[in-house]
């Protein structure tokens, strides 16, 4: 039986050539072509393909797009067709379960992968329906026994962008451990929670995506319950109930079927408050990592994707994610979802080299460099490398600022006591550096800027701070 292939690529000529090559194939049947994301969603609904070939699509990340498609249509297999420059993304795509082939695509490559693909025919006990988003009012008006499969939309609502006001989705990442990512994440989150938008305080959520060894809660002296795993357990409970309502034993459900069930769950951003912990001193909300390392092993990629999509639909103005120094699914999804990335390192050889290698990788993949802000943490008065030397090594544009955070006494005290620098009295060099980075990521109201300027005029000169800490 022929496998049905959908080609998604904004290069229509390349699509036409591949379609001609596969016209006489005994293994592949072209069931549709799409040059945009909207076209692709429509074709997925109409033609129900088995395979999707993802070429280049403007203004979207293929990793995120694949996860969106997969969540709504779990039976799909994916092939990423990459240009030579984009092949540097191969490890990331493979980690997301996507096959990778080089352009120009040859028909034999596609046929070979089609033969390798697992039979996508899933049990018909789960009718495929698009995922829904419901407001709190809509949730309250629905009978609890109502099955989600009775609610439909023209195409998956997971594709829709949040209708809430403009927000920032910021990921703090560092390719090397021990560089102070959690410190920077904590201070930025506190800074944002102290700012205003249209006269009201910003609503800020910090998320610890270092699933097994996260310490964000510890950094703020917060309890670890509830946490991200609490949310995952609730998602699993909903999935089990969904299966049981159909007379199916949840313990007989295959992994790919859980993926399909996940695509039917409504996203309810109003319920996020059940899983977060409030930081009283700042008003910051925190979604902490699991308490037990073993709990992180139970968190699947569809759990993470549902959580990130729900956060996007939430009422938070700023969502800041602290990641692990790795390339696990959690970190990759956090990077793909980010509107801005703070890449943290320290002015030492191994950290600088790791950042340079990652920047090179991103440039070769044509990743928008304007999304990335480089931050050198623990900068002292006398370093082996100056910021200008580091800038030259990173091959940054002269206009690109390297943000730096000094390593002084207030930072050490803050780390040991769990009291953020941003909440301490006085205005030390580290605090001012955090504020500078925060304002670059999310400019504050003019009213707040004026107050800050007024405070700056009234304080004493700080020229000796670097000398005396």
Short mmCIF file of C-alpha atoms in Angstrom, two decimals:
data_model
loop_
_atom_site.label_atom_id
_atom_site.label_comp_id
_atom_site.label_asym_id
_atom_site.label_seq_id
_atom_site.Cartn_x
_atom_site.Cartn_y
_atom_site.Cartn_z
CA UNK A 1 0.00 0.00 0.00
CA UNK A 2 1.37 3.41 -0.98
CA UNK A 3 2.29 5.93 1.71
CA UNK A 4 0.59 9.30 1.34
CA UNK A 5 3.04 12.24 1.33
CA UNK A 6 2.35 15.91 1.97
CA UNK A 7 5.10 18.31 0.80
CA UNK A 8 5.40 21.58 2.75
CA UNK A 9 7.86 24.05 1.23
CA UNK A 10 7.66 27.69 0.15
CA UNK A 11 9.85 26.81 -2.87
CA UNK A 12 7.10 25.80 -5.28
CA UNK A 13 9.55 24.85 -8.02
CA UNK A 14 11.32 22.39 -5.72
CA UNK A 15 7.92 20.89 -4.78
CA UNK A 16 6.98 20.51 -8.43
CA UNK A 17 10.26 18.77 -9.29
CA UNK A 18 9.94 16.31 -6.41
CA UNK A 19 6.31 15.61 -7.27
CA UNK A 20 7.34 14.81 -10.86
CA UNK A 21 10.07 12.45 -9.63
CA UNK A 22 7.60 10.58 -7.43
CA UNK A 23 4.80 10.49 -10.02
CA UNK A 24 5.52 6.85 -10.93
CA UNK A 25 6.54 5.65 -7.47
CA UNK A 26 5.18 2.33 -6.25
CA UNK A 27 5.71 3.39 -2.62
CA UNK A 28 4.72 7.06 -2.43
CA UNK A 29 1.57 8.92 -3.42
CA UNK A 30 1.66 12.73 -3.33
CA UNK A 31 -1.56 13.75 -1.60
CA UNK A 32 -0.92 17.49 -1.37
CA UNK A 33 1.46 20.43 -1.55
CA UNK A 34 1.55 23.49 0.71
CA UNK A 35 3.68 26.63 0.58
CA UNK A 36 2.57 28.14 3.89
CA UNK A 37 1.61 27.06 7.39
CA UNK A 38 -2.08 27.82 6.82
CA UNK A 39 -2.09 25.79 3.62
CA UNK A 40 -0.40 22.92 5.43
CA UNK A 41 -3.05 22.79 8.18
CA UNK A 42 -5.81 22.73 5.57
CA UNK A 43 -4.10 19.95 3.58
CA UNK A 44 -3.54 17.90 6.74
CA UNK A 45 -7.25 18.04 7.46
CA UNK A 46 -8.28 17.24 3.90
CA UNK A 47 -5.80 14.62 2.72
CA UNK A 48 -4.75 12.81 5.93
CA UNK A 49 -1.15 12.02 4.86
CA UNK A 50 1.13 9.42 6.42
CA UNK A 51 4.34 11.40 5.84
CA UNK A 52 5.13 15.12 5.83
CA UNK A 53 8.21 16.48 4.08
CA UNK A 54 9.14 19.82 5.68
CA UNK A 55 11.19 22.08 3.46
CA UNK A 56 11.75 25.76 4.21
CA UNK A 57 8.72 27.75 5.40
CA UNK A 58 9.21 31.44 6.10
CA UNK A 59 8.56 32.93 9.54
CA UNK A 60 8.34 29.59 11.34
CA UNK A 61 10.68 27.16 13.06
CA UNK A 62 10.46 23.65 11.65
CA UNK A 63 10.96 22.05 15.04
CA UNK A 64 7.98 23.91 16.51
CA UNK A 65 5.89 23.32 13.38
CA UNK A 66 6.63 19.60 13.50
CA UNK A 67 5.60 19.44 17.16
CA UNK A 68 2.36 21.31 16.37
CA UNK A 69 1.54 18.93 13.51
CA UNK A 70 2.48 15.88 15.57
CA UNK A 71 0.36 16.90 18.54
CA UNK A 72 -2.73 17.29 16.34
CA UNK A 73 -1.90 14.27 14.12
CA UNK A 74 0.21 11.84 16.19
CA UNK A 75 0.34 9.20 13.45
CA UNK A 76 2.48 11.39 11.18
CA UNK A 77 6.12 10.72 10.32
CA UNK A 78 8.30 13.72 9.45
CA UNK A 79 11.21 14.37 7.10
CA UNK A 80 13.15 17.64 7.23
CA UNK A 81 14.65 18.60 3.88
CA UNK A 82 17.63 20.80 4.73
CA UNK A 83 19.98 22.97 2.71
CA UNK A 84 23.72 22.41 3.34
CA UNK A 85 23.75 25.31 5.83
CA UNK A 86 20.75 23.91 7.69
CA UNK A 87 22.28 20.46 8.17
CA UNK A 88 23.91 21.70 11.35
CA UNK A 89 20.42 21.37 12.87
CA UNK A 90 20.40 17.62 12.23
CA UNK A 91 21.08 16.60 15.88
CA UNK A 92 18.24 18.81 17.08
CA UNK A 93 15.79 17.50 14.48
CA UNK A 94 16.74 13.91 15.19
CA UNK A 95 16.22 14.51 18.90
CA UNK A 96 12.66 15.56 18.00
CA UNK A 97 12.14 12.34 16.05
CA UNK A 98 12.44 13.92 12.58
CA UNK A 99 14.33 12.27 9.72
CA UNK A 100 16.78 14.58 7.96
CA UNK A 101 17.79 14.57 4.29
CA UNK A 102 19.81 17.06 2.26
CA UNK A 103 18.53 19.19 -0.60
CA UNK A 104 18.10 18.71 -3.49
CA UNK A 105 15.78 15.90 -2.42
CA UNK A 106 15.97 12.67 -4.42
CA UNK A 107 12.91 10.47 -4.82
CA UNK A 108 14.87 7.39 -3.69
CA UNK A 109 15.63 9.02 -0.34
CA UNK A 110 11.96 9.65 0.35
CA UNK A 111 10.98 6.14 -0.74
CA UNK A 112 13.62 4.60 1.52
CA UNK A 113 12.37 6.54 4.53
CA UNK A 114 8.77 5.64 3.67
CA UNK A 115 9.71 1.96 3.88
CA UNK A 116 11.37 2.52 7.27
CA UNK A 117 8.42 4.40 8.73
CA UNK A 118 6.32 2.52 11.21
CA UNK A 119 2.82 1.67 10.06
CA UNK A 120 0.85 4.74 11.14
CA UNK A 121 -2.54 3.07 11.28
CA UNK A 122 -3.76 3.67 14.82
CA UNK A 123 -6.62 2.07 16.66
CA UNK A 124 -9.89 3.70 15.61
CA UNK A 125 -11.07 3.91 19.22
CA UNK A 126 -9.68 7.47 19.38
CA UNK A 127 -11.33 9.67 16.71
CA UNK A 128 -8.92 12.43 15.69
CA UNK A 129 -10.20 15.88 16.48
CA UNK A 130 -8.48 19.24 16.71
CA UNK A 131 -7.23 20.53 20.01
CA UNK A 132 -9.33 23.20 21.71
CA UNK A 133 -8.68 26.28 23.82
CA UNK A 134 -11.45 27.24 26.23
CA UNK A 135 -11.84 30.31 28.39
CA UNK A 136 -12.72 30.01 32.04
CA UNK A 137 -16.30 31.02 31.28
CA UNK A 138 -16.59 28.36 28.58
CA UNK A 139 -15.19 25.75 30.97
CA UNK A 140 -17.75 26.67 33.59
CA UNK A 141 -20.63 26.34 31.16
CA UNK A 142 -19.68 22.84 29.95
CA UNK A 143 -21.03 19.71 31.64
CA UNK A 144 -18.18 17.76 33.23
CA UNK A 145 -19.28 14.59 31.49
CA UNK A 146 -19.20 16.10 28.02
CA UNK A 147 -16.67 14.40 25.75
CA UNK A 148 -14.10 16.59 24.11
CA UNK A 149 -14.54 14.88 20.75
CA UNK A 150 -17.92 16.60 20.38
CA UNK A 151 -16.24 20.00 20.11
CA UNK A 152 -14.69 20.91 16.80
CA UNK A 153 -13.07 23.83 15.00
CA UNK A 154 -12.09 24.29 11.33
CA UNK A 155 -8.49 23.31 12.16
CA UNK A 156 -6.40 22.79 15.29
CA UNK A 157 -6.60 25.73 17.63
CA UNK A 158 -3.09 24.88 18.76
CA UNK A 159 -1.95 26.74 15.64
CA UNK A 160 -3.73 29.92 16.65
CA UNK A 161 -1.64 32.66 18.20
CA UNK A 162 -2.65 33.86 21.66
CA UNK A 163 -5.10 36.74 21.62
CA UNK A 164 -3.75 38.17 24.85
CA UNK A 165 -1.72 41.36 24.82
CA UNK A 166 1.88 41.47 23.71
CA UNK A 167 4.15 39.41 25.94
CA UNK A 168 7.72 38.22 26.10
CA UNK A 169 8.69 34.54 26.01
CA UNK A 170 12.33 34.54 27.15
CA UNK A 171 14.61 31.53 27.47
CA UNK A 172 17.83 31.73 29.50
CA UNK A 173 20.33 29.20 28.20
CA UNK A 174 24.01 28.42 28.57
CA UNK A 175 25.86 25.59 26.81
CA UNK A 176 28.02 25.03 29.91
CA UNK A 177 26.91 24.31 33.46
CA UNK A 178 27.87 26.43 36.46
CA UNK A 179 27.88 29.80 34.68
CA UNK A 180 25.06 31.36 36.74
CA UNK A 181 22.03 30.80 34.50
CA UNK A 182 19.68 30.33 37.43
CA UNK A 183 21.04 33.45 39.13
CA UNK A 184 20.49 35.51 35.97
CA UNK A 185 17.02 33.95 35.46
CA UNK A 186 16.02 34.72 39.05
CA UNK A 187 17.20 38.33 38.94
CA UNK A 188 15.58 39.02 35.56
CA UNK A 189 12.29 37.49 36.71
CA UNK A 190 12.32 39.66 39.86
CA UNK A 191 13.21 42.74 37.79
CA UNK A 192 10.28 42.17 35.42
CA UNK A 193 7.87 41.63 38.33
CA UNK A 194 8.84 45.11 39.62
CA UNK A 195 7.99 46.83 36.32
CA UNK A 196 4.69 48.20 35.02
CA UNK A 197 2.75 47.88 31.80
CA UNK A 198 0.07 50.48 31.08
CA UNK A 199 0.16 51.52 34.72
CA UNK A 200 -0.19 48.05 36.24
CA UNK A 201 2.50 45.67 37.54
CA UNK A 202 3.68 43.10 35.03
CA UNK A 203 2.41 39.59 35.56
CA UNK A 204 5.52 37.39 35.44
CA UNK A 205 6.05 33.63 35.52
CA UNK A 206 9.44 31.95 35.95
CA UNK A 207 9.63 28.31 34.80
CA UNK A 208 12.36 25.86 35.82
CA UNK A 209 12.90 23.62 32.78
CA UNK A 210 15.96 21.96 34.29
CA UNK A 211 13.75 18.95 34.95
CA UNK A 212 16.10 16.74 36.93
CA UNK A 213 18.49 19.13 38.71
CA UNK A 214 16.66 22.47 38.74
CA UNK A 215 17.34 24.78 41.69
CA UNK A 216 15.16 27.81 40.91
CA UNK A 217 12.95 27.15 43.96
CA UNK A 218 16.01 26.84 46.18
CA UNK A 219 17.35 30.14 44.82
CA UNK A 220 14.22 31.88 46.14
CA UNK A 221 13.77 29.82 49.33
CA UNK A 222 10.49 28.45 47.96
CA UNK A 223 8.87 25.06 48.56
CA UNK A 224 8.97 22.53 45.69
CA UNK A 225 5.29 21.59 45.80
CA UNK A 226 3.27 22.09 43.69
CA UNK A 227 5.58 21.86 40.70
CA UNK A 228 5.80 21.02 37.03
CA UNK A 229 5.34 17.32 37.74
CA UNK A 230 2.08 18.16 39.57
CA UNK A 231 0.83 19.56 36.26
CA UNK A 232 2.05 16.50 34.36
CA UNK A 233 0.19 14.22 36.77
CA UNK A 234 -2.99 16.21 36.19
CA UNK A 235 -2.52 15.92 32.42
CA UNK A 236 -2.10 12.16 32.78
CA UNK A 237 -5.22 11.99 34.96
CA UNK A 238 -7.21 13.74 32.25
CA UNK A 239 -5.84 11.36 29.63
CA UNK A 240 -6.78 8.31 31.73
CA UNK A 241 -10.30 9.64 32.33
CA UNK A 242 -10.67 10.30 28.61
CA UNK A 243 -9.83 6.67 27.81
CA UNK A 244 -12.04 5.26 30.57
CA UNK A 245 -15.08 7.18 29.32
CA UNK A 246 -14.75 5.10 26.17
CA UNK A 247 -14.53 1.84 28.08
CA UNK A 248 -10.82 1.46 27.39
CA UNK A 249 -8.29 0.25 29.94
CA UNK A 250 -5.73 3.08 30.20
CA UNK A 251 -2.97 0.54 30.86
CA UNK A 252 -3.56 -1.01 27.44
CA UNK A 253 -3.07 2.26 25.56
CA UNK A 254 0.04 2.41 23.36
CA UNK A 255 2.48 5.37 23.56
CA UNK A 256 1.43 6.76 20.17
CA UNK A 257 -2.19 6.65 21.31
CA UNK A 258 -1.37 8.73 24.38
CA UNK A 259 0.14 11.25 21.99
CA UNK A 260 -3.12 11.32 20.08
CA UNK A 261 -5.19 11.66 23.24
CA UNK A 262 -3.01 14.59 24.28
CA UNK A 263 -3.97 16.36 21.06
CA UNK A 264 -7.61 16.34 22.19
CA UNK A 265 -7.09 17.91 25.60
CA UNK A 266 -8.26 21.53 26.00
CA UNK A 267 -5.72 24.14 26.99
CA UNK A 268 -6.96 25.97 30.07
CA UNK A 269 -4.51 28.78 30.91
CA UNK A 270 -6.66 29.85 33.89
CA UNK A 271 -5.72 26.61 35.70
CA UNK A 272 -1.98 27.38 35.68
CA UNK A 273 -2.30 28.97 39.12
CA UNK A 274 -2.86 25.49 40.60
CA UNK A 275 0.69 24.50 39.73
CA UNK A 276 2.67 27.65 40.57
CA UNK A 277 4.12 29.02 43.80
CA UNK A 278 3.98 32.72 44.59
CA UNK A 279 7.05 34.61 45.76
CA UNK A 280 5.52 36.96 48.34
CA UNK A 281 8.27 39.59 48.38
CA UNK A 282 8.14 40.27 44.62
CA UNK A 283 4.76 38.99 43.37
CA UNK A 284 6.57 36.63 41.00
CA UNK A 285 4.92 33.29 40.14
CA UNK A 286 7.22 30.26 39.86
CA UNK A 287 6.62 26.89 38.17
CA UNK A 288 9.32 24.77 39.78
CA UNK A 289 10.99 21.59 38.56
CA UNK A 290 10.08 18.18 40.08
CA UNK A 291 11.22 17.43 43.62
CA UNK A 292 12.49 13.96 42.75
CA UNK A 293 14.88 13.30 39.86
CA UNK A 294 12.98 10.11 39.06
CA UNK A 295 9.84 12.14 38.36
CA UNK A 296 11.58 13.86 35.47
CA UNK A 297 11.86 10.50 33.68
CA UNK A 298 8.05 10.37 33.46
CA UNK A 299 7.73 13.72 31.66
CA UNK A 300 7.17 13.15 27.93
CA UNK A 301 7.61 15.52 25.02
CA UNK A 302 3.85 15.94 24.59
CA UNK A 303 3.57 16.97 28.26
CA UNK A 304 6.15 19.69 27.68
CA UNK A 305 4.51 20.87 24.49
CA UNK A 306 1.06 21.09 26.11
CA UNK A 307 2.57 23.06 28.99
CA UNK A 308 4.41 25.51 26.71
CA UNK A 309 1.37 26.05 24.50
CA UNK A 310 -0.80 26.68 27.56
CA UNK A 311 1.72 29.21 28.84
CA UNK A 312 1.62 30.99 25.50
CA UNK A 313 -2.15 31.33 25.85
CA UNK A 314 -1.93 32.58 29.44
CA UNK A 315 -2.38 36.10 30.81
CA UNK A 316 1.28 36.44 31.84
CA UNK A 317 3.14 39.42 30.36
CA UNK A 318 6.55 37.79 30.73
CA UNK A 319 7.32 34.06 30.75
CA UNK A 320 10.95 33.37 31.58
CA UNK A 321 12.33 29.85 31.27
CA UNK A 322 15.50 28.70 33.01
CA UNK A 323 16.95 25.72 31.12
CA UNK A 324 19.51 23.00 31.68
CA UNK A 325 22.93 23.14 29.93
CA UNK A 326 21.99 20.33 27.54
CA UNK A 327 20.08 19.56 24.34
CA UNK A 328 17.27 17.45 25.78
CA UNK A 329 13.73 17.81 24.49
CA UNK A 330 12.83 20.27 27.26
CA UNK A 331 15.71 22.61 26.37
CA UNK A 332 15.13 22.36 22.63
CA UNK A 333 11.42 23.13 22.95
CA UNK A 334 12.19 26.09 25.24
CA UNK A 335 14.63 27.45 22.63
CA UNK A 336 12.22 26.94 19.74
CA UNK A 337 9.40 28.69 21.60
CA UNK A 338 11.52 31.64 22.71
CA UNK A 339 11.09 35.09 21.25
CA UNK A 340 14.36 36.04 22.90
CA UNK A 341 17.29 34.00 24.20
CA UNK A 342 19.76 35.13 26.85
CA UNK A 343 22.94 33.12 26.29
CA UNK A 344 24.91 33.10 29.54
CA UNK A 345 28.59 32.37 29.96
CA UNK A 346 31.58 33.40 32.05
CA UNK A 347 34.86 35.00 30.87
CA UNK A 348 36.85 31.76 31.02
CA UNK A 349 38.20 29.69 28.16
CA UNK A 350 35.82 26.70 28.17
CA UNK A 351 32.68 28.80 28.57
CA UNK A 352 33.71 31.25 25.86
CA UNK A 353 34.55 28.41 23.48
CA UNK A 354 31.19 26.69 24.06
CA UNK A 355 29.29 29.90 23.30
CA UNK A 356 31.37 30.53 20.19
CA UNK A 357 30.66 27.02 18.90
CA UNK A 358 26.95 27.41 19.54
CA UNK A 359 26.82 30.84 17.86
CA UNK A 360 28.60 29.36 14.84
CA UNK A 361 26.05 26.56 14.71
CA UNK A 362 23.14 29.00 14.88
CA UNK A 363 24.61 31.27 12.18
CA UNK A 364 25.13 28.35 9.81
CA UNK A 365 21.51 27.41 10.40
CA UNK A 366 20.49 31.02 9.63
CA UNK A 367 18.95 31.43 13.06
CA UNK A 368 17.94 35.11 13.61
CA UNK A 369 20.82 36.47 15.64
CA UNK A 370 18.76 39.45 16.78
CA UNK A 371 16.90 37.07 19.09
CA UNK A 372 20.07 36.34 21.06
CA UNK A 373 21.56 38.49 23.81
CA UNK A 374 24.99 37.41 25.07
CA UNK A 375 25.61 37.88 28.79
CA UNK A 376 29.00 37.45 30.48
CA UNK A 377 28.44 36.68 34.14
CA UNK A 378 30.95 36.99 37.02
CA UNK A 379 33.01 39.63 35.27
CA UNK A 380 35.83 40.98 37.45
CA UNK A 381 37.99 44.08 37.09
CA UNK A 382 40.92 42.12 35.71
CA UNK A 383 40.12 39.25 33.38
CA UNK A 384 42.27 37.24 30.99
CA UNK A 385 39.94 38.39 28.18
CA UNK A 386 38.37 41.81 27.70
CA UNK A 387 34.83 42.22 26.42
CA UNK A 388 36.22 43.53 23.13
CA UNK A 389 38.36 40.43 22.71
CA UNK A 390 35.36 38.23 23.49
CA UNK A 391 33.25 40.21 20.99
CA UNK A 392 35.87 39.68 18.30
CA UNK A 393 36.07 35.95 19.06
CA UNK A 394 32.27 35.65 18.84
CA UNK A 395 32.36 37.66 15.57
CA UNK A 396 29.58 39.92 16.80
CA UNK A 397 28.55 43.02 14.91
CA UNK A 398 30.07 46.20 16.43
CA UNK A 399 26.57 47.40 17.34
CA UNK A 400 25.80 44.17 19.21
CA UNK A 401 26.13 44.71 22.95
CA UNK A 402 27.63 42.11 25.27
CA UNK A 403 25.89 42.44 28.60
CA UNK A 404 28.06 41.84 31.66
CA UNK A 405 27.26 41.12 35.30
CA UNK A 406 30.07 41.92 37.79
CA UNK A 407 31.10 39.35 40.38
CA UNK A 408 31.04 41.37 43.57
CA UNK A 409 30.20 40.90 47.23
CA UNK A 410 26.47 41.51 46.87
CA UNK A 411 26.17 38.70 44.32
CA UNK A 412 27.89 36.16 46.59
CA UNK A 413 25.73 37.25 49.53
CA UNK A 414 22.60 36.99 47.42
CA UNK A 415 23.40 33.46 46.24
CA UNK A 416 24.13 32.23 49.77
CA UNK A 417 21.10 33.84 51.46
CA UNK A 418 18.52 33.34 48.69
CA UNK A 419 17.67 37.06 48.74
CA UNK A 420 17.71 38.41 45.16
CA UNK A 421 20.02 41.31 44.36
CA UNK A 422 17.00 43.13 42.93
CA UNK A 423 15.33 43.10 46.38
CA UNK A 424 18.33 44.30 48.37
CA UNK A 425 18.67 47.89 49.53
CA UNK A 426 21.04 50.14 47.67
CA UNK A 427 21.98 50.14 44.02
CA UNK A 428 25.09 48.09 43.47
CA UNK A 429 26.85 47.45 40.17
CA UNK A 430 25.30 43.98 39.75
CA UNK A 431 21.78 45.32 40.20
CA UNK A 432 22.33 48.06 37.64
CA UNK A 433 23.72 45.51 35.18
CA UNK A 434 20.65 43.26 35.61
CA UNK A 435 18.37 46.25 35.04
CA UNK A 436 20.23 47.15 31.84
CA UNK A 437 19.79 43.62 30.50
CA UNK A 438 16.13 43.51 31.57
CA UNK A 439 15.30 46.80 29.85
CA UNK A 440 16.90 45.55 26.64
CA UNK A 441 14.70 42.45 26.74
CA UNK A 442 11.47 44.22 27.70
CA UNK A 443 11.45 48.05 27.80
CA UNK A 444 9.54 49.40 30.79
CA UNK A 445 6.87 52.12 30.91
CA UNK A 446 7.95 55.73 30.57
CA UNK A 447 6.56 56.34 34.07
CA UNK A 448 8.85 53.68 35.50
CA UNK A 449 11.81 55.03 33.55
CA UNK A 450 11.22 58.53 34.99
CA UNK A 451 11.07 57.19 38.54
CA UNK A 452 14.28 55.25 37.96
CA UNK A 453 15.97 58.36 36.55
CA UNK A 454 14.82 60.44 39.52
CA UNK A 455 16.22 57.88 41.94
CA UNK A 456 19.49 57.83 40.05
CA UNK A 457 19.89 61.61 40.38
CA UNK A 458 19.37 61.51 44.14
CA UNK A 459 21.90 58.79 44.93
CA UNK A 460 25.60 59.27 45.52
CA UNK A 461 28.15 58.61 42.78
CA UNK A 462 29.11 54.96 42.48
CA UNK A 463 32.53 55.24 40.86
CA UNK A 464 34.20 53.26 43.68
CA UNK A 465 31.79 50.31 43.57
CA UNK A 466 34.10 48.32 41.32
CA UNK A 467 36.98 48.94 43.69
CA UNK A 468 35.27 48.19 46.99
CA UNK A 469 32.33 45.91 45.99
#
